[in-house]
C-alpha positions as a Markdown table, in Angstrom:
| # | Residue | x | y | z |
|---|---|---|---|---|
| 1 | Met | 145.9 | 152.6 | 54.9 |
| 2 | Leu | 147.3 | 155.6 | 56.9 |
| 3 | Gln | 150.1 | 157.5 | 55.1 |
| 4 | Ser | 153.2 | 158.7 | 56.8 |
| 5 | Lys | 154.1 | 162.3 | 57.4 |
| 6 | Pro | 156.6 | 162.6 | 54.5 |
| 7 | Ser | 154.0 | 160.9 | 52.2 |
| 8 | Arg | 151.3 | 163.3 | 53.3 |
| 9 | Ala | 153.6 | 166.4 | 53.0 |
| 10 | Gly | 155.0 | 165.3 | 49.6 |
| 11 | Ser | 151.6 | 164.8 | 48.2 |
| 12 | Ser | 150.5 | 168.1 | 49.8 |
| 13 | Leu | 153.3 | 169.9 | 48.2 |
| 14 | Leu | 152.7 | 168.5 | 44.8 |
| 15 | Leu | 149.1 | 169.3 | 44.9 |
| 16 | Leu | 149.8 | 172.8 | 46.0 |
| 17 | Ala | 152.3 | 173.1 | 43.0 |
| 18 | Ala | 149.5 | 172.2 | 40.7 |
| 19 | Val | 146.9 | 174.5 | 42.1 |
| 20 | Ile | 149.3 | 177.4 | 42.1 |
| 21 | Gly | 150.3 | 176.7 | 38.6 |
| 22 | Phe | 146.6 | 176.3 | 37.5 |
| 23 | Ala | 145.8 | 179.6 | 39.1 |
| 24 | Val | 148.6 | 181.6 | 37.8 |
| 25 | Ala | 148.2 | 180.0 | 34.3 |
| 26 | Ile | 144.5 | 180.9 | 34.1 |
| 27 | Tyr | 145.2 | 184.3 | 35.5 |
| 28 | Ala | 147.8 | 184.8 | 32.7 |
| 29 | Trp | 145.5 | 183.5 | 30.0 |
| 30 | Leu | 142.4 | 185.6 | 31.1 |
| 31 | Thr | 144.1 | 189.1 | 32.1 |
| 32 | Pro | 145.1 | 191.5 | 29.5 |
| 33 | Leu | 148.7 | 192.7 | 29.1 |
| 34 | Thr | 150.4 | 189.6 | 30.7 |
| 35 | Gly | 151.7 | 189.0 | 27.2 |
| 36 | Val | 150.0 | 185.5 | 27.0 |
| 37 | Thr | 146.5 | 186.5 | 27.0 |
| 38 | Gly | 144.4 | 184.1 | 25.2 |
| 39 | Thr | 147.3 | 181.9 | 24.0 |
| 40 | Ile | 147.1 | 178.2 | 23.6 |
| 41 | Gly | 150.3 | 178.0 | 25.7 |
| 42 | Ala | 148.8 | 179.4 | 28.9 |
| 43 | Leu | 145.9 | 177.2 | 28.3 |
| 44 | Gly | 147.8 | 174.2 | 27.8 |
| 45 | Val | 149.8 | 174.9 | 31.1 |
| 46 | Ala | 146.6 | 175.1 | 32.9 |
| 47 | Ile | 145.3 | 171.9 | 31.5 |
| 48 | Ala | 148.8 | 170.2 | 32.3 |
| 49 | Cys | 148.4 | 171.4 | 36.0 |
| 50 | Val | 145.0 | 169.8 | 36.1 |
| 51 | Leu | 146.6 | 166.6 | 34.8 |
| 52 | Leu | 149.3 | 167.1 | 37.6 |
| 53 | Ala | 146.8 | 167.3 | 40.3 |
| 54 | Ile | 145.0 | 164.1 | 38.8 |
| 55 | Leu | 148.5 | 162.3 | 38.9 |
| 56 | Thr | 149.1 | 163.3 | 42.5 |
| 57 | Phe | 145.6 | 161.8 | 43.6 |
| 58 | Leu | 146.6 | 158.5 | 41.6 |
| 59 | Leu | 150.0 | 158.4 | 43.2 |
| 60 | Arg | 148.5 | 158.7 | 46.6 |
| 61 | Ala | 146.3 | 155.6 | 45.8 |
| 62 | Ala | 148.8 | 153.5 | 44.1 |
| 63 | Ser | 150.2 | 150.6 | 46.1 |
| 64 | Ala | 151.7 | 148.3 | 43.7 |
| 65 | Arg | 155.3 | 149.0 | 43.2 |
| 66 | Gly | 155.3 | 149.0 | 39.3 |
| 67 | Ala | 152.3 | 151.3 | 39.3 |
| 68 | Arg | 154.1 | 153.8 | 41.6 |
| 69 | Ile | 157.2 | 153.7 | 39.6 |
| 70 | Phe | 155.3 | 154.4 | 36.4 |
| 71 | Leu | 153.2 | 157.3 | 37.9 |
| 72 | Ile | 156.4 | 158.8 | 39.5 |
| 73 | Val | 158.1 | 158.8 | 36.1 |
| 74 | Val | 155.0 | 160.3 | 34.4 |
| 75 | Thr | 154.7 | 162.9 | 37.2 |
| 76 | Leu | 158.3 | 163.9 | 36.7 |
| 77 | Val | 157.9 | 164.4 | 33.0 |
| 78 | Val | 154.7 | 166.5 | 33.5 |
| 79 | Leu | 156.5 | 168.5 | 36.1 |
| 80 | Ile | 159.6 | 169.2 | 33.9 |
| 81 | Gly | 157.1 | 169.9 | 30.8 |
| 82 | Ile | 155.1 | 172.4 | 32.7 |
| 83 | Gly | 158.2 | 174.1 | 34.2 |
| 84 | Phe | 159.7 | 174.4 | 30.7 |
| 85 | Ala | 156.5 | 175.7 | 29.0 |
| 86 | Ala | 156.1 | 178.2 | 31.9 |
| 87 | Ala | 159.6 | 179.4 | 31.5 |
| 88 | Leu | 159.0 | 179.9 | 27.9 |
| 89 | Leu | 155.7 | 181.9 | 28.6 |
| 90 | His | 157.9 | 184.1 | 31.0 |
| 91 | Gln | 155.6 | 182.9 | 34.0 |
| 92 | Tyr | 158.4 | 182.1 | 36.5 |
| 93 | Ile | 156.1 | 181.8 | 39.3 |
| 94 | Ile | 154.7 | 178.6 | 37.9 |
| 95 | Thr | 158.3 | 177.4 | 37.2 |
| 96 | Ala | 159.0 | 178.0 | 40.8 |
| 97 | Ala | 155.9 | 176.2 | 41.8 |
| 98 | Met | 157.2 | 173.1 | 39.7 |
| 99 | Val | 160.3 | 173.1 | 41.4 |
| 100 | Ala | 158.4 | 172.9 | 44.8 |
| 101 | Gly | 156.3 | 170.0 | 43.2 |
| 102 | Leu | 159.6 | 168.3 | 42.2 |
| 103 | Ile | 160.6 | 168.5 | 45.9 |
| 104 | Gly | 157.2 | 167.0 | 46.8 |
| 105 | Leu | 157.7 | 164.1 | 44.4 |
| 106 | Ile | 161.1 | 163.5 | 45.7 |
| 107 | Met | 159.6 | 163.2 | 49.2 |
| 108 | Leu | 156.9 | 161.0 | 47.8 |
| 109 | Ser | 159.2 | 158.6 | 46.1 |
| 110 | Asn | 161.6 | 158.4 | 49.0 |
| 111 | Asp | 158.7 | 157.4 | 51.2 |
| 112 | Ser | 157.5 | 154.6 | 48.7 |
| 113 | Thr | 161.0 | 152.8 | 48.8 |
| 114 | Arg | 161.3 | 152.9 | 52.5 |
| 115 | His | 157.9 | 151.1 | 53.2 |
| 116 | Gln | 157.9 | 148.6 | 50.5 |
| 117 | Arg | 160.8 | 146.2 | 51.7 |
| 118 | Arg | 160.1 | 142.5 | 52.4 |
| 119 | Val | 161.8 | 140.5 | 55.1 |
| 120 | Asn | 162.8 | 137.0 | 54.1 |
| 121 | Ala | 163.4 | 134.4 | 57.0 |
């Protein structure tokens, strides 16, 4: 099934947010003098970003309405959690990436409601 442009753009934006979050969290976890070197918080954010990427691929593949709604809610919770944890770690680049990911999730959720309508004769 071909995806529309908002769907591709939304999932690409969400995936880009996950990749940026993972890269910055790993950088902060490994690099000395970042303030969070070797902490469980930075590693947790990196693992959560991997989970966000997996949720993005699952959301792209889901076609049932209930599954899409469930994945959208779970993805929203993960986005908010990563953004909050990154703010507590003073890694505001990750928080900004999660805001961009939220925009991508909104694009994905708007696209899913537009194409699922049925016509009754």
